[in-house]
Amino acid sequence: PHTVKESRLHQFFHMSALSENVKSAFFACVSEFSRTQLLRIFPQIERRAFVVHDCLAEDYFPPTEISGSIADVILSRTAPSTPPEAVRAARRTLLGSSPTDGFRYLMAVGTLEPRKNYLSLFKAWEKLRMLPNRPAGIVLVGSAGWSNADLIATMRQWQLRGELFHISSVPPSDMRSLYASADAVICPSVSEGF
């Protein structure tokens, strides 16, 4: 939707194509939830809609030792939209910790868009920050999406303090390291297909 200026136009063309496919196509859905959503709109295709679950690449199995430091992964994969002053703040935080690999963080993975519910994650994190022995930061892994101006503005204040790190284009081996080192992986989405 972020590539179409008029969201109603996007919805119209998407629904038109979907309606055309409903006439004769089979549908492979990534989850029972996705199938149920599809059948809510088009109940007549129940016998032509199947669930084919996603699978993980073998890069994620078996776990291996972390290659390099988490600071190196974060700093080398900083999202292109990160302002230079936020990159400097990230370097101070990550390279100033002792040891660097002792950096504690929460992680969320997904496109920066409204349904991912990151603004609620930030509100919860602000409360968590008041507790002793809390994780030091948040690492968001994903590309910029749509309707995210409020999210980007909120992120910037934390990025400039060196407490929020937005990274993208992370290869599976580095993702494995990030997942393994996080205090928790948070999935605050209000809607997902899985």
PDB file of C-alpha atoms in Angstrom:
ATOM      1  CA  PRO A   1       0.000   0.000   0.000  1.00  0.00           C
ATOM      2  CA  HIS A   2       2.868   2.432   0.585  1.00  0.00           C
ATOM      3  CA  THR A   3       3.630   2.463  -3.149  1.00  0.00           C
ATOM      4  CA  VAL A   4       0.131   3.705  -4.069  1.00  0.00           C
ATOM      5  CA  LYS A   5      -0.777   7.279  -3.164  1.00  0.00           C
ATOM      6  CA  GLU A   6      -4.507   6.532  -2.989  1.00  0.00           C
ATOM      7  CA  SER A   7      -5.115   3.524  -0.735  1.00  0.00           C
ATOM      8  CA  ARG A   8      -8.676   3.032  -2.025  1.00  0.00           C
ATOM      9  CA  LEU A   9      -7.272   2.620  -5.519  1.00  0.00           C
ATOM     10  CA  HIS A  10      -4.847   0.003  -4.220  1.00  0.00           C
ATOM     11  CA  GLN A  11      -7.668  -1.856  -2.465  1.00  0.00           C
ATOM     12  CA  PHE A  12      -9.853  -1.713  -5.579  1.00  0.00           C
ATOM     13  CA  PHE A  13      -7.202  -3.213  -7.856  1.00  0.00           C
ATOM     14  CA  HIS A  14      -6.192  -5.836  -5.295  1.00  0.00           C
ATOM     15  CA  MET A  15      -9.813  -6.913  -4.753  1.00  0.00           C
ATOM     16  CA  SER A  16     -10.492  -6.896  -8.506  1.00  0.00           C
ATOM     17  CA  ALA A  17      -7.561  -9.238  -9.147  1.00  0.00           C
ATOM     18  CA  LEU A  18      -8.534 -11.455  -6.231  1.00  0.00           C
ATOM     19  CA  SER A  19     -12.169 -11.624  -7.416  1.00  0.00           C
ATOM     20  CA  GLU A  20     -10.999 -12.620 -10.890  1.00  0.00           C
ATOM     21  CA  ASN A  21      -8.815 -15.398  -9.441  1.00  0.00           C
ATOM     22  CA  VAL A  22     -11.690 -16.694  -7.317  1.00  0.00           C
ATOM     23  CA  LYS A  23     -13.456 -17.836 -10.485  1.00  0.00           C
ATOM     24  CA  SER A  24     -11.076 -20.751 -11.078  1.00  0.00           C
ATOM     25  CA  ALA A  25      -7.816 -20.539  -9.124  1.00  0.00           C
ATOM     26  CA  PHE A  26      -6.550 -22.583  -6.192  1.00  0.00           C
ATOM     27  CA  PHE A  27      -5.227 -20.706  -3.153  1.00  0.00           C
ATOM     28  CA  ALA A  28      -2.233 -21.643  -1.013  1.00  0.00           C
ATOM     29  CA  CYS A  29      -2.448 -19.850   2.346  1.00  0.00           C
ATOM     30  CA  VAL A  30       0.441 -19.632   4.820  1.00  0.00           C
ATOM     31  CA  SER A  31      -1.761 -20.422   7.830  1.00  0.00           C
ATOM     32  CA  GLU A  32      -5.241 -21.480   8.882  1.00  0.00           C
ATOM     33  CA  PHE A  33      -5.757 -17.871   9.989  1.00  0.00           C
ATOM     34  CA  SER A  34      -5.056 -16.600   6.441  1.00  0.00           C
ATOM     35  CA  ARG A  35      -7.344 -19.258   4.973  1.00  0.00           C
ATOM     36  CA  THR A  36     -10.135 -18.316   7.379  1.00  0.00           C
ATOM     37  CA  GLN A  37      -9.772 -14.630   6.439  1.00  0.00           C
ATOM     38  CA  LEU A  38      -9.942 -15.512   2.732  1.00  0.00           C
ATOM     39  CA  LEU A  39     -12.985 -17.754   3.220  1.00  0.00           C
ATOM     40  CA  ARG A  40     -14.743 -15.023   5.184  1.00  0.00           C
ATOM     41  CA  ILE A  41     -14.721 -12.959   1.972  1.00  0.00           C
ATOM     42  CA  PHE A  42     -15.087 -15.820  -0.537  1.00  0.00           C
ATOM     43  CA  PRO A  43     -16.764 -18.832   1.146  1.00  0.00           C
ATOM     44  CA  GLN A  44     -17.405 -20.468  -2.234  1.00  0.00           C
ATOM     45  CA  ILE A  45     -13.708 -21.400  -2.649  1.00  0.00           C
ATOM     46  CA  GLU A  46     -13.470 -23.573   0.486  1.00  0.00           C
ATOM     47  CA  ARG A  47     -12.504 -26.672  -1.547  1.00  0.00           C
ATOM     48  CA  ARG A  48      -9.838 -24.715  -3.457  1.00  0.00           C
ATOM     49  CA  ALA A  49      -8.095 -23.053  -0.501  1.00  0.00           C
ATOM     50  CA  PHE A  50      -5.305 -24.966   1.248  1.00  0.00           C
ATOM     51  CA  VAL A  51      -2.786 -24.273   3.971  1.00  0.00           C
ATOM     52  CA  VAL A  52       0.882 -24.649   3.060  1.00  0.00           C
ATOM     53  CA  HIS A  53       2.894 -23.667   6.108  1.00  0.00           C
ATOM     54  CA  ASP A  54       6.048 -21.604   5.853  1.00  0.00           C
ATOM     55  CA  CYS A  55       9.285 -23.363   6.612  1.00  0.00           C
ATOM     56  CA  LEU A  56      12.592 -22.130   7.953  1.00  0.00           C
ATOM     57  CA  ALA A  57      15.746 -22.243   5.881  1.00  0.00           C
ATOM     58  CA  GLU A  58      18.369 -24.644   7.162  1.00  0.00           C
ATOM     59  CA  ASP A  59      20.507 -21.580   7.910  1.00  0.00           C
ATOM     60  CA  TYR A  60      18.563 -21.340  11.176  1.00  0.00           C
ATOM     61  CA  PHE A  61      19.419 -24.918  12.272  1.00  0.00           C
ATOM     62  CA  PRO A  62      21.324 -26.133  14.169  1.00  0.00           C
ATOM     63  CA  PRO A  63      22.363 -23.230  16.373  1.00  0.00           C
ATOM     64  CA  THR A  64      26.007 -22.369  16.146  1.00  0.00           C
ATOM     65  CA  GLU A  65      28.303 -20.107  18.059  1.00  0.00           C
ATOM     66  CA  ILE A  66      27.810 -16.423  17.437  1.00  0.00           C
ATOM     67  CA  SER A  67      30.202 -15.227  14.765  1.00  0.00           C
ATOM     68  CA  GLY A  68      31.489 -11.750  15.534  1.00  0.00           C
ATOM     69  CA  SER A  69      29.940  -9.383  18.007  1.00  0.00           C
ATOM     70  CA  ILE A  70      26.345  -8.223  18.184  1.00  0.00           C
ATOM     71  CA  ALA A  71      27.649  -4.646  18.015  1.00  0.00           C
ATOM     72  CA  ASP A  72      29.337  -5.460  14.688  1.00  0.00           C
ATOM     73  CA  VAL A  73      26.113  -6.944  13.300  1.00  0.00           C
ATOM     74  CA  ILE A  74      24.021  -3.944  14.373  1.00  0.00           C
ATOM     75  CA  LEU A  75      26.491  -1.324  13.175  1.00  0.00           C
ATOM     76  CA  SER A  76      27.110  -3.037   9.831  1.00  0.00           C
ATOM     77  CA  ARG A  77      23.391  -3.414   9.074  1.00  0.00           C
ATOM     78  CA  THR A  78      22.109   0.020  10.106  1.00  0.00           C
ATOM     79  CA  ALA A  79      19.048   0.892   8.006  1.00  0.00           C
ATOM     80  CA  PRO A  80      19.723   3.459   5.268  1.00  0.00           C
ATOM     81  CA  SER A  81      17.131   5.864   6.704  1.00  0.00           C
ATOM     82  CA  THR A  82      18.979   6.138  10.036  1.00  0.00           C
ATOM     83  CA  PRO A  83      20.158   9.735  10.544  1.00  0.00           C
ATOM     84  CA  PRO A  84      23.948  10.205  10.912  1.00  0.00           C
ATOM     85  CA  GLU A  85      23.621  11.527  14.471  1.00  0.00           C
ATOM     86  CA  ALA A  86      21.717   8.341  15.424  1.00  0.00           C
ATOM     87  CA  VAL A  87      24.518   6.223  13.919  1.00  0.00           C
ATOM     88  CA  ARG A  88      27.012   8.120  16.083  1.00  0.00           C
ATOM     89  CA  ALA A  89      24.830   7.534  19.169  1.00  0.00           C
ATOM     90  CA  ALA A  90      24.624   3.816  18.320  1.00  0.00           C
ATOM     91  CA  ARG A  91      28.412   3.605  18.051  1.00  0.00           C
ATOM     92  CA  ARG A  92      28.820   5.276  21.445  1.00  0.00           C
ATOM     93  CA  THR A  93      26.367   2.872  23.086  1.00  0.00           C
ATOM     94  CA  LEU A  94      27.534  -0.320  21.415  1.00  0.00           C
ATOM     95  CA  LEU A  95      31.268   0.278  21.382  1.00  0.00           C
ATOM     96  CA  GLY A  96      31.233   1.833  24.836  1.00  0.00           C
ATOM     97  CA  SER A  97      29.695  -1.187  26.585  1.00  0.00           C
ATOM     98  CA  SER A  98      31.980  -3.531  28.405  1.00  0.00           C
ATOM     99  CA  PRO A  99      32.060  -6.136  27.083  1.00  0.00           C
ATOM    100  CA  THR A 100      30.394  -5.169  23.798  1.00  0.00           C
ATOM    101  CA  ASP A 101      28.708  -8.561  23.526  1.00  0.00           C
ATOM    102  CA  GLY A 102      27.164  -7.895  26.933  1.00  0.00           C
ATOM    103  CA  PHE A 103      24.773  -5.385  25.331  1.00  0.00           C
ATOM    104  CA  ARG A 104      21.231  -6.338  26.385  1.00  0.00           C
ATOM    105  CA  TYR A 105      18.280  -5.765  24.100  1.00  0.00           C
ATOM    106  CA  LEU A 106      14.773  -6.688  23.065  1.00  0.00           C
ATOM    107  CA  MET A 107      14.245  -7.461  19.395  1.00  0.00           C
ATOM    108  CA  ALA A 108      11.314  -7.149  16.991  1.00  0.00           C
ATOM    109  CA  VAL A 109      11.391  -8.279  13.367  1.00  0.00           C
ATOM    110  CA  GLY A 110       9.114  -6.931  10.649  1.00  0.00           C
ATOM    111  CA  THR A 111       8.336  -4.093   8.288  1.00  0.00           C
ATOM    112  CA  LEU A 112       7.820  -0.670   9.865  1.00  0.00           C
ATOM    113  CA  GLU A 113       4.079  -0.298   9.357  1.00  0.00           C
ATOM    114  CA  PRO A 114       0.951   0.214  11.500  1.00  0.00           C
ATOM    115  CA  ARG A 115      -0.152  -3.424  11.840  1.00  0.00           C
ATOM    116  CA  LYS A 116       3.186  -4.318  13.466  1.00  0.00           C
ATOM    117  CA  ASN A 117       2.119  -2.201  16.462  1.00  0.00           C
ATOM    118  CA  TYR A 118       5.582  -0.889  17.321  1.00  0.00           C
ATOM    119  CA  LEU A 119       4.207   2.250  18.994  1.00  0.00           C
ATOM    120  CA  SER A 120       2.621   0.021  21.667  1.00  0.00           C
ATOM    121  CA  LEU A 121       5.918  -1.838  22.000  1.00  0.00           C
ATOM    122  CA  PHE A 122       7.672   1.483  22.705  1.00  0.00           C
ATOM    123  CA  LYS A 123       5.095   2.423  25.353  1.00  0.00           C
ATOM    124  CA  ALA A 124       5.609  -0.926  27.113  1.00  0.00           C
ATOM    125  CA  TRP A 125       9.393  -0.564  26.825  1.00  0.00           C
ATOM    126  CA  GLU A 126       9.245   2.905  28.401  1.00  0.00           C
ATOM    127  CA  LYS A 127       7.577   1.319  31.442  1.00  0.00           C
ATOM    128  CA  LEU A 128      10.040  -1.585  31.443  1.00  0.00           C
ATOM    129  CA  ARG A 129      12.959   0.858  31.437  1.00  0.00           C
ATOM    130  CA  MET A 130      11.955   1.950  34.953  1.00  0.00           C
ATOM    131  CA  LEU A 131      12.621  -1.519  36.374  1.00  0.00           C
ATOM    132  CA  PRO A 132      16.023  -2.636  37.673  1.00  0.00           C
ATOM    133  CA  ASN A 133      18.088  -5.026  35.535  1.00  0.00           C
ATOM    134  CA  ARG A 134      16.213  -4.117  32.372  1.00  0.00           C
ATOM    135  CA  PRO A 135      17.397  -4.668  28.780  1.00  0.00           C
ATOM    136  CA  ALA A 136      19.288  -1.626  27.523  1.00  0.00           C
ATOM    137  CA  GLY A 137      17.773  -1.227  24.086  1.00  0.00           C
ATOM    138  CA  ILE A 138      15.526  -2.325  21.277  1.00  0.00           C
ATOM    139  CA  VAL A 139      16.744  -3.706  17.968  1.00  0.00           C
ATOM    140  CA  LEU A 140      14.186  -3.430  15.136  1.00  0.00           C
ATOM    141  CA  VAL A 141      14.987  -5.569  12.110  1.00  0.00           C
ATOM    142  CA  GLY A 142      13.082  -4.709   8.949  1.00  0.00           C
ATOM    143  CA  SER A 143      12.597  -2.359   6.068  1.00  0.00           C
ATOM    144  CA  ALA A 144      10.552   0.839   6.065  1.00  0.00           C
ATOM    145  CA  GLY A 145       6.919   0.210   5.192  1.00  0.00           C
ATOM    146  CA  TRP A 146       3.844   2.360   4.843  1.00  0.00           C
ATOM    147  CA  SER A 147       2.019   4.961   6.976  1.00  0.00           C
ATOM    148  CA  ASN A 148       4.883   5.059   9.451  1.00  0.00           C
ATOM    149  CA  ALA A 149       5.584   8.789   9.968  1.00  0.00           C
ATOM    150  CA  ASP A 150       4.550   8.686  13.658  1.00  0.00           C
ATOM    151  CA  LEU A 151       6.595   5.543  14.192  1.00  0.00           C
ATOM    152  CA  ILE A 152       9.703   7.027  12.545  1.00  0.00           C
ATOM    153  CA  ALA A 153       9.380  10.204  14.641  1.00  0.00           C
ATOM    154  CA  THR A 154       9.091   8.174  17.856  1.00  0.00           C
ATOM    155  CA  MET A 155      11.998   5.951  16.831  1.00  0.00           C
ATOM    156  CA  ARG A 156      14.251   8.954  16.159  1.00  0.00           C
ATOM    157  CA  GLN A 157      14.147  10.206  19.744  1.00  0.00           C
ATOM    158  CA  TRP A 158      15.323   6.803  21.005  1.00  0.00           C
ATOM    159  CA  GLN A 159      17.843   6.389  18.176  1.00  0.00           C
ATOM    160  CA  LEU A 160      19.448   9.710  19.058  1.00  0.00           C
ATOM    161  CA  ARG A 161      19.860   8.484  22.632  1.00  0.00           C
ATOM    162  CA  GLY A 162      21.573   5.308  21.422  1.00  0.00           C
ATOM    163  CA  GLU A 163      18.836   3.047  22.792  1.00  0.00           C
ATOM    164  CA  LEU A 164      16.961   1.983  19.649  1.00  0.00           C
ATOM    165  CA  PHE A 165      18.677   0.429  16.645  1.00  0.00           C
ATOM    166  CA  HIS A 166      16.935   0.015  13.283  1.00  0.00           C
ATOM    167  CA  ILE A 167      18.717  -2.450  11.018  1.00  0.00           C
ATOM    168  CA  SER A 168      17.839  -4.106   7.711  1.00  0.00           C
ATOM    169  CA  SER A 169      19.141  -6.516   5.056  1.00  0.00           C
ATOM    170  CA  VAL A 170      20.425  -8.933   7.688  1.00  0.00           C
ATOM    171  CA  PRO A 171      21.607 -12.336   6.398  1.00  0.00           C
ATOM    172  CA  PRO A 172      20.329 -15.521   8.121  1.00  0.00           C
ATOM    173  CA  SER A 173      23.597 -16.218   9.945  1.00  0.00           C
ATOM    174  CA  ASP A 174      23.509 -12.771  11.565  1.00  0.00           C
ATOM    175  CA  MET A 175      19.777 -13.115  12.289  1.00  0.00           C
ATOM    176  CA  ARG A 176      20.530 -16.325  14.169  1.00  0.00           C
ATOM    177  CA  SER A 177      23.081 -14.454  16.287  1.00  0.00           C
ATOM    178  CA  LEU A 178      20.641 -11.615  16.955  1.00  0.00           C
ATOM    179  CA  TYR A 179      17.857 -14.010  17.991  1.00  0.00           C
ATOM    180  CA  ALA A 180      20.197 -16.002  20.232  1.00  0.00           C
ATOM    181  CA  SER A 181      21.557 -12.918  22.007  1.00  0.00           C
ATOM    182  CA  ALA A 182      18.280 -11.045  22.573  1.00  0.00           C
ATOM    183  CA  ASP A 183      16.736 -11.008  26.055  1.00  0.00           C
ATOM    184  CA  ALA A 184      13.387 -11.455  24.282  1.00  0.00           C
ATOM    185  CA  VAL A 185      11.914 -11.323  20.793  1.00  0.00           C
ATOM    186  CA  ILE A 186       8.707  -9.305  20.800  1.00  0.00           C
ATOM    187  CA  CYS A 187       5.888  -9.815  18.271  1.00  0.00           C
ATOM    188  CA  PRO A 188       3.383  -7.029  19.056  1.00  0.00           C
ATOM    189  CA  SER A 189       1.493  -7.229  15.729  1.00  0.00           C
ATOM    190  CA  VAL A 190      -2.233  -6.625  15.676  1.00  0.00           C
ATOM    191  CA  SER A 191      -2.586  -8.677  12.464  1.00  0.00           C
ATOM    192  CA  GLU A 192      -0.428 -11.362  10.872  1.00  0.00           C
ATOM    193  CA  GLY A 193      -0.918 -14.120   8.357  1.00  0.00           C
ATOM    194  CA  PHE A 194       0.852 -16.771  10.418  1.00  0.00           C
TER     195      PHE A 194
END
